[in-house]
mmCIF file of C-alpha atoms in Angstrom:
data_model
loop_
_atom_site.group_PDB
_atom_site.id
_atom_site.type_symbol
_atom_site.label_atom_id
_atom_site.label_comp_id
_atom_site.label_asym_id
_atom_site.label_seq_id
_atom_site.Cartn_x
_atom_site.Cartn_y
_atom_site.Cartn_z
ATOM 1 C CA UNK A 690 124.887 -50.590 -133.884
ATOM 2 C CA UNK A 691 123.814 -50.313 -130.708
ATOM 3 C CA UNK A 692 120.413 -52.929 -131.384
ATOM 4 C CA UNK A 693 123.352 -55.252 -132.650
ATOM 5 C CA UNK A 694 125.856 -54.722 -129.554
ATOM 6 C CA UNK A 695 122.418 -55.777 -127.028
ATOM 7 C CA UNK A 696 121.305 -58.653 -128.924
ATOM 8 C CA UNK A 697 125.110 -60.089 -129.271
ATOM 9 C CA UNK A 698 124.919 -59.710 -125.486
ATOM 10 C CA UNK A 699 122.135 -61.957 -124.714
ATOM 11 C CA UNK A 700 123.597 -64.777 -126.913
ATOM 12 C CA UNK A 701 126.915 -64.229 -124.694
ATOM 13 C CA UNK A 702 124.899 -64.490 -121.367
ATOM 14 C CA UNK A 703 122.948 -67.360 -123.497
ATOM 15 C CA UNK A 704 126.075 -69.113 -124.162
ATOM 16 C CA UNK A 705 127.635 -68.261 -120.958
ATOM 17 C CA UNK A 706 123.890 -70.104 -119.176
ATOM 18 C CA UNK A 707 124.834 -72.789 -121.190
ATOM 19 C CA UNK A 708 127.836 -73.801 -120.543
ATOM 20 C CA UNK A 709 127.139 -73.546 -116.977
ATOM 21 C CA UNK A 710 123.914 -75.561 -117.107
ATOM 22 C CA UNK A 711 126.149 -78.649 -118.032
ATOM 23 C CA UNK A 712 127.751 -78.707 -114.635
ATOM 24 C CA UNK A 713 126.645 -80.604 -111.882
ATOM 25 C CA UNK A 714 126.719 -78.068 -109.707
ATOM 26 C CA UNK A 715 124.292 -75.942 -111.497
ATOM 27 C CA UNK A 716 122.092 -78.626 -111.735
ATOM 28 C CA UNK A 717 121.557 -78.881 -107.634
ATOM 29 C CA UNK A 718 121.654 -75.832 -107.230
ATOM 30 C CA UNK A 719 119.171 -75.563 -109.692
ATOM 31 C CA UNK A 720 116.344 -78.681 -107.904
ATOM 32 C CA UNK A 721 117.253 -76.602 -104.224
ATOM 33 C CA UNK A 722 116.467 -73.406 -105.470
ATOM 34 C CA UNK A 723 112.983 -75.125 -106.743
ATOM 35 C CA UNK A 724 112.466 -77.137 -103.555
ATOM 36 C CA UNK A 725 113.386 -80.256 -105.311
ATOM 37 C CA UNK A 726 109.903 -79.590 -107.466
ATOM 38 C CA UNK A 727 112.208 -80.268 -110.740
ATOM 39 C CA UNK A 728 114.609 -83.141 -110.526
ATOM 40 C CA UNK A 729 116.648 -83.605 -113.816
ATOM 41 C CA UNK A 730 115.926 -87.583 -114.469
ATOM 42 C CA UNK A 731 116.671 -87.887 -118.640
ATOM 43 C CA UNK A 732 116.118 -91.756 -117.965
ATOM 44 C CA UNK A 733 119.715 -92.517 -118.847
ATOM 45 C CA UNK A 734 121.378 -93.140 -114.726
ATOM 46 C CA UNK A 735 124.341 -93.876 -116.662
ATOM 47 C CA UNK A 736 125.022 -90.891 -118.550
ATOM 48 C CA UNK A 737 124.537 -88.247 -115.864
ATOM 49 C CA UNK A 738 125.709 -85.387 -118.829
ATOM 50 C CA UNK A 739 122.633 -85.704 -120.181
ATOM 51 C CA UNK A 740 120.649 -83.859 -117.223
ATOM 52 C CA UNK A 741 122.534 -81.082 -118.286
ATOM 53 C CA UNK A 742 122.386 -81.205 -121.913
ATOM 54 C CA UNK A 743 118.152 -81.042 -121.469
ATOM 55 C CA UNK A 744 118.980 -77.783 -119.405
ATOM 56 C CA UNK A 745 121.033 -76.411 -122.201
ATOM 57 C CA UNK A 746 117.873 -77.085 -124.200
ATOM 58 C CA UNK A 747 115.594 -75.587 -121.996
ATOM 59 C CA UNK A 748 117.659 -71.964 -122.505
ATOM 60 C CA UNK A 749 118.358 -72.443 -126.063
ATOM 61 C CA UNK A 750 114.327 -72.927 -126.465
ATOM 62 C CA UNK A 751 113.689 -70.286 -124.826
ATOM 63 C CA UNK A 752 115.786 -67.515 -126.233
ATOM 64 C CA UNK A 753 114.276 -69.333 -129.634
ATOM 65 C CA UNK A 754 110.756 -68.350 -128.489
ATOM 66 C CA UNK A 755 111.581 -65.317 -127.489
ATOM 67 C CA UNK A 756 112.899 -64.681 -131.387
ATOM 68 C CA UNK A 757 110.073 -65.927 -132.606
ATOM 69 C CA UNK A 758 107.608 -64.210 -130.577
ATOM 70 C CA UNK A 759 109.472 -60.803 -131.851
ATOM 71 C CA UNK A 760 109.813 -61.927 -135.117
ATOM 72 C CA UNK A 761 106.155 -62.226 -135.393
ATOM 73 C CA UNK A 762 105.731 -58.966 -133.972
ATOM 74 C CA UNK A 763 107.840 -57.191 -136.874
ATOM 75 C CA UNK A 764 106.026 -59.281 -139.734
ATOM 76 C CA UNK A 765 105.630 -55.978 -142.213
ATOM 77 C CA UNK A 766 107.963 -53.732 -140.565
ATOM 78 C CA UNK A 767 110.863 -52.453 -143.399
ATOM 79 C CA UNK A 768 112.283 -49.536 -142.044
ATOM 80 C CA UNK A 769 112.379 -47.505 -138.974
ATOM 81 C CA UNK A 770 110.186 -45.340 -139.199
ATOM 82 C CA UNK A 771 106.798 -47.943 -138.828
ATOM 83 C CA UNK A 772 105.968 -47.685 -135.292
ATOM 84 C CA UNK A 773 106.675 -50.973 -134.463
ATOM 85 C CA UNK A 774 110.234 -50.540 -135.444
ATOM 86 C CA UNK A 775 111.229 -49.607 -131.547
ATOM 87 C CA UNK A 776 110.577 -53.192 -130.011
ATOM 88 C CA UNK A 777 113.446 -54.389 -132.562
ATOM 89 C CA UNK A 778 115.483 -51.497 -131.487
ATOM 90 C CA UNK A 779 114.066 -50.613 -127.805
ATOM 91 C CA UNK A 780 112.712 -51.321 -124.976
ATOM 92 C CA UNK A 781 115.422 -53.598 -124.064
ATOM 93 C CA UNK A 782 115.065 -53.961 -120.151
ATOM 94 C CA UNK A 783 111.413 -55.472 -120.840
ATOM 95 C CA UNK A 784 112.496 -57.496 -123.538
ATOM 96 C CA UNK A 785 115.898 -58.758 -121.011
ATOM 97 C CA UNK A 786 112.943 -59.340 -118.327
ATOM 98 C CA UNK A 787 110.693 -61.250 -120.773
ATOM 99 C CA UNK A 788 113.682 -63.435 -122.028
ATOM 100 C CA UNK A 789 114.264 -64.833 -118.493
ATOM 101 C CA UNK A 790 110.888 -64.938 -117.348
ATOM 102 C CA UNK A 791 110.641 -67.900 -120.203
ATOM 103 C CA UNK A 792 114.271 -69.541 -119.506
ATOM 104 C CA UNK A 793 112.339 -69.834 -115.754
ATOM 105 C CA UNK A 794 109.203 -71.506 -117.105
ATOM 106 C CA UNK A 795 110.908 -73.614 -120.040
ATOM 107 C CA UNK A 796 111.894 -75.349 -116.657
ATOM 108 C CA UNK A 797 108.438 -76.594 -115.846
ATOM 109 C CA UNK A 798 108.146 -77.894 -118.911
ATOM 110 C CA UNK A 799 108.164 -81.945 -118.799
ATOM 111 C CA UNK A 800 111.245 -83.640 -120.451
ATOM 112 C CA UNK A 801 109.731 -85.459 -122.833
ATOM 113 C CA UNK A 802 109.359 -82.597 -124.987
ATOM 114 C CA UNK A 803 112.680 -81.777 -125.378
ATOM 115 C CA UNK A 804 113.512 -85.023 -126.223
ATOM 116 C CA UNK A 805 111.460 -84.602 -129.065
ATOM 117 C CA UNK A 806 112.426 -80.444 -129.506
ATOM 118 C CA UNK A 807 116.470 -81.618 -129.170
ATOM 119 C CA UNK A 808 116.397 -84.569 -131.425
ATOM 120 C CA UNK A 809 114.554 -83.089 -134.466
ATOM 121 C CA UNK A 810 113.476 -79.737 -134.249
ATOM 122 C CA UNK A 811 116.605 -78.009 -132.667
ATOM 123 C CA UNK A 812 118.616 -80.108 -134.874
ATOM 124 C CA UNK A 813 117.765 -78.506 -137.458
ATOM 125 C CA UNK A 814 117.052 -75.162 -136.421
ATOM 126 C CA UNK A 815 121.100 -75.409 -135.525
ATOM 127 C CA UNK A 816 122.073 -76.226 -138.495
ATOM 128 C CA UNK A 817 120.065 -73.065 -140.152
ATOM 129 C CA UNK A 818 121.471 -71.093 -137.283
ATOM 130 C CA UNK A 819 125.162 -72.001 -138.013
ATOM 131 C CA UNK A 820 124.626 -71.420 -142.177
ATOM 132 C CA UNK A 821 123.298 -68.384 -141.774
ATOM 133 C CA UNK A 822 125.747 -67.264 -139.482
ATOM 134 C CA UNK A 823 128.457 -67.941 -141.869
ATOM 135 C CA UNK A 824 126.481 -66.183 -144.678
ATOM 136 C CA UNK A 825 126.259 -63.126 -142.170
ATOM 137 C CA UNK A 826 130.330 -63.577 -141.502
ATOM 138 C CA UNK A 827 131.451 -63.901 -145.426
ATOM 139 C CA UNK A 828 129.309 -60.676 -145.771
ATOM 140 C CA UNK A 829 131.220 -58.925 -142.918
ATOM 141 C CA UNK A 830 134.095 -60.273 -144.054
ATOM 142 C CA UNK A 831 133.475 -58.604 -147.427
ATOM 143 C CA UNK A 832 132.770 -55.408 -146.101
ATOM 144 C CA UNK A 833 135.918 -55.266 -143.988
ATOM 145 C CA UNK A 834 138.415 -55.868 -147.054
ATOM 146 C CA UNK A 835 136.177 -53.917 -148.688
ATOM 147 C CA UNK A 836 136.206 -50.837 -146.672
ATOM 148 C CA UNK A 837 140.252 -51.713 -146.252
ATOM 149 C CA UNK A 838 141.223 -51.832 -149.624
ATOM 150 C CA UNK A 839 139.421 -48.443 -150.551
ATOM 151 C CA UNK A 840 141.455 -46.665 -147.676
ATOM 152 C CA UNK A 841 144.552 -48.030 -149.377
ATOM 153 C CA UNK A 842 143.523 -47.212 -152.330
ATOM 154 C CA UNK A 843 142.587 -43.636 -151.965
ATOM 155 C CA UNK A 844 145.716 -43.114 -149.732
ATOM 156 C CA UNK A 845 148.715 -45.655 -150.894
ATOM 157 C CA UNK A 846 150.924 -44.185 -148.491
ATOM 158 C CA UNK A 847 149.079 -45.154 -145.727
ATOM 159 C CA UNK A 848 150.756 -47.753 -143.366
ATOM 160 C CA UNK A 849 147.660 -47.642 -140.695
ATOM 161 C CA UNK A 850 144.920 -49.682 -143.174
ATOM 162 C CA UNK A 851 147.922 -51.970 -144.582
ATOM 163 C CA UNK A 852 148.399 -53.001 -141.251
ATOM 164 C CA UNK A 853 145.278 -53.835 -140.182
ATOM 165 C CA UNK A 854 144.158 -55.940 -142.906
ATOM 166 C CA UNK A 855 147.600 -57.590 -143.106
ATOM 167 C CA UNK A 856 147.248 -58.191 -139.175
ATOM 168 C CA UNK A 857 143.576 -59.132 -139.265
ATOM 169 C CA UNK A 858 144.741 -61.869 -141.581
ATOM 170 C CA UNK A 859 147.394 -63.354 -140.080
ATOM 171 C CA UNK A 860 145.843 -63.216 -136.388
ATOM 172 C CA UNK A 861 142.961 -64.949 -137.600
ATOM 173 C CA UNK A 862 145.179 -67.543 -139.132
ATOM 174 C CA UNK A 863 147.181 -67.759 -136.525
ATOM 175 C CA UNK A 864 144.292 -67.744 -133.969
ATOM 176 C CA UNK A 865 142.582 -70.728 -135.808
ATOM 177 C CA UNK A 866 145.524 -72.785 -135.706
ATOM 178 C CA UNK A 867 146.522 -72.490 -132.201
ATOM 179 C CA UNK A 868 142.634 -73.630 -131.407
ATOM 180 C CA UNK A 869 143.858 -76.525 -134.316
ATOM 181 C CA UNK A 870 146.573 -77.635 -132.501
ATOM 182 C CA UNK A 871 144.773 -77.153 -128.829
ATOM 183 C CA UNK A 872 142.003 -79.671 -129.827
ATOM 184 C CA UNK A 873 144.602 -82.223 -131.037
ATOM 185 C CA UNK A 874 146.219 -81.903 -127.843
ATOM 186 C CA UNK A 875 142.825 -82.326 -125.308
ATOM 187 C CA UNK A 876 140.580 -84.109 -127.252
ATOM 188 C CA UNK A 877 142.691 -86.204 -130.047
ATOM 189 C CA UNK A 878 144.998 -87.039 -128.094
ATOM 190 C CA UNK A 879 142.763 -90.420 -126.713
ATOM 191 C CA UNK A 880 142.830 -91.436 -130.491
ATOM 192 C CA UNK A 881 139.195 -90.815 -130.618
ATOM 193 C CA UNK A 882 138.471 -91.387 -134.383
ATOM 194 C CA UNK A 883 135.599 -88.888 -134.216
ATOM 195 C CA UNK A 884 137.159 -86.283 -133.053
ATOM 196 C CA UNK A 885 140.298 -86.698 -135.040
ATOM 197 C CA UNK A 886 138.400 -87.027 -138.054
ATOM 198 C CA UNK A 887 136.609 -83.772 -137.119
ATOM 199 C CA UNK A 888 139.184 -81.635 -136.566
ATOM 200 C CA UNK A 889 141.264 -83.012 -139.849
ATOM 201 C CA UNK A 890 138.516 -82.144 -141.999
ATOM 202 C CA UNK A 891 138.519 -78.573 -140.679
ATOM 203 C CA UNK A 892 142.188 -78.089 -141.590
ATOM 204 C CA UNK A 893 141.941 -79.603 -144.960
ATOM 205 C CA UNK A 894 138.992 -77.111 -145.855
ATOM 206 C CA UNK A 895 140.395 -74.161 -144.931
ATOM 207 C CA UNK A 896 143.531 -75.055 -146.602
ATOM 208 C CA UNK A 897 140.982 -75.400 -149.928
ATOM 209 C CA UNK A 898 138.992 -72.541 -149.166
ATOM 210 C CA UNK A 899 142.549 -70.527 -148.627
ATOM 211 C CA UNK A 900 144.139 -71.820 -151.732
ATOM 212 C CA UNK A 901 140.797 -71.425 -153.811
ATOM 213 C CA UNK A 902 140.196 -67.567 -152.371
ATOM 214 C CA UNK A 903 143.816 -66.397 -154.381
ATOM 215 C CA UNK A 904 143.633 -68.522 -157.409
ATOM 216 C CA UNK A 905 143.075 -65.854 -160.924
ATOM 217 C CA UNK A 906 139.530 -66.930 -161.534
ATOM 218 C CA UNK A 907 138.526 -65.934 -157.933
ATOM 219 C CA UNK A 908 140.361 -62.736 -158.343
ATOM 220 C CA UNK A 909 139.438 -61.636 -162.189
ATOM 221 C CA UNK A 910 135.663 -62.278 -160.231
ATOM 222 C CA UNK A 911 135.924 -60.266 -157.591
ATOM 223 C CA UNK A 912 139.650 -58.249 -157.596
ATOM 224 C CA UNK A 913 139.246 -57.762 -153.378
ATOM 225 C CA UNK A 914 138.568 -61.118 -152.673
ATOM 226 C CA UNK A 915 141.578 -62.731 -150.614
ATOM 227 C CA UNK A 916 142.473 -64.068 -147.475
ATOM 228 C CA UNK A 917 141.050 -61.882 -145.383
ATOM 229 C CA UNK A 918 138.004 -63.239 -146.351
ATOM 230 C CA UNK A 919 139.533 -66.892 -145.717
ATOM 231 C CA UNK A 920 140.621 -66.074 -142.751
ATOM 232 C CA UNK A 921 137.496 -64.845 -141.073
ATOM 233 C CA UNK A 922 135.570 -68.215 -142.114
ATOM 234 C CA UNK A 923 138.438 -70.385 -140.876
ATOM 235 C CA UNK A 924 138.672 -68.897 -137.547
ATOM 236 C CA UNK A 925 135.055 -69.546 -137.163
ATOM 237 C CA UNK A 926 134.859 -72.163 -138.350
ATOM 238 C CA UNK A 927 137.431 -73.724 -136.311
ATOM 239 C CA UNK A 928 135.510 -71.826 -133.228
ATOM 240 C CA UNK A 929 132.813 -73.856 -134.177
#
């Protein structure tokens, strides 16, 4: 649990670098600090976004690395008892250091590559990213009605697990379609077909995958499949 809790935390801080990266601000900050040795010039004076979209993809290619690096490290390793178990589960102030040490140098790196790096390979490496996340969420999402339904089940009276699967369910419902109806509101609202379309398409499939997850086939399957499983994957989903 606690390997888990560290490595969601530097994806936060990744995602929290980010975002900020994509602000002007950040950017000049970013050439002062260096004595103007890196200036952000993505040969596009119109679109100045793009400076920070190449900074985004300086981080994101270096926390990649960093996986990489590691997972080459544990190539063999199936349990934790092989000594080289610990740097998956330890020695997580080095590994912290390490990480930013190469978010520092991705920055000397020339542009042109992640031209190349953003437009094919991180394209795709996002799209394995986001699939296997979801694969990782359905699982969860078993293992939460799961775990639920058995506490109801070996103790009917009990309001406490009633109510937090019931409340689970309807919060992430609830959560993904306030996010539904805020990203009509900001970023619909221009009558931007692309966005609209996006955001429609979201809504009709998690109506589907709602309707499909409590129709009798789905249930003589798999008797604790449901909406809480529906839920989870909409409110990512719509996250997403």
């Amino acid at each position: 649990m606690a390997t888990r809790i560290a490595y969601a935390f530097i994806l936060l801080v990744n995602s929290v670098l980010s975002w900020i990266m994509l602000t002007p601000w950040a950017l000049r900050k970013l050439e002062h600090l260096t004595l103007d040795y890196m200036t952000f010039d993505c040969g596009d004076s119109e679109n100045p976004q793009c400076y920070g979209y190449f900074a985004v993809q300086r981080i994101n290619f270096a926390l990649a690395l960093f996986h990489f690096i590691l997972a080459i490290l544990l190539l063999g390793v199936r349990n934790t008892k092989d000594g080289r178990a610990a740097l998956q589960n330890g020695y997580w102030g080095p590994k912290i250091i390490i990480w930013l040490v190469f978010v520092v140098l991705t920055f000397f790196i020339p542009e042109g590559f992640f031209m190349v790096w953003g437009k094919y390979f991180a394209f795709f490496g996002a799209m394995l990213f986001v699939l296997l996340g979801l694969i990782l969420l359905v699982d969860l999402a078993h293992t939460w009605a799961e775990l639920c339904l058995k506490k109801i089940e070996n103790d009917p009276d009990s309001r406490v697990w009633r109510g937090l699967i019931i409340g689970s369910t309807v919060g992430m419902y609830v959560g993904a379609i306030a996010m539904t109806v805020v990203m009509y509101i900001f970023f619909a609202a221009s009558r931007c077909t692309l966005n609209i379309a996006a955001i429609t398409v979201n809504v009709i499939l998690f109506l589907v995958i709602s309707f499909v997850s409590i129709q009798p086939a789905i249930q003589e399957a798999n008797p604790k499949a449901g909406l809480a499983q529906a839920a989870m994957v909409t409110i990512y989903c719509t996250y997403l």
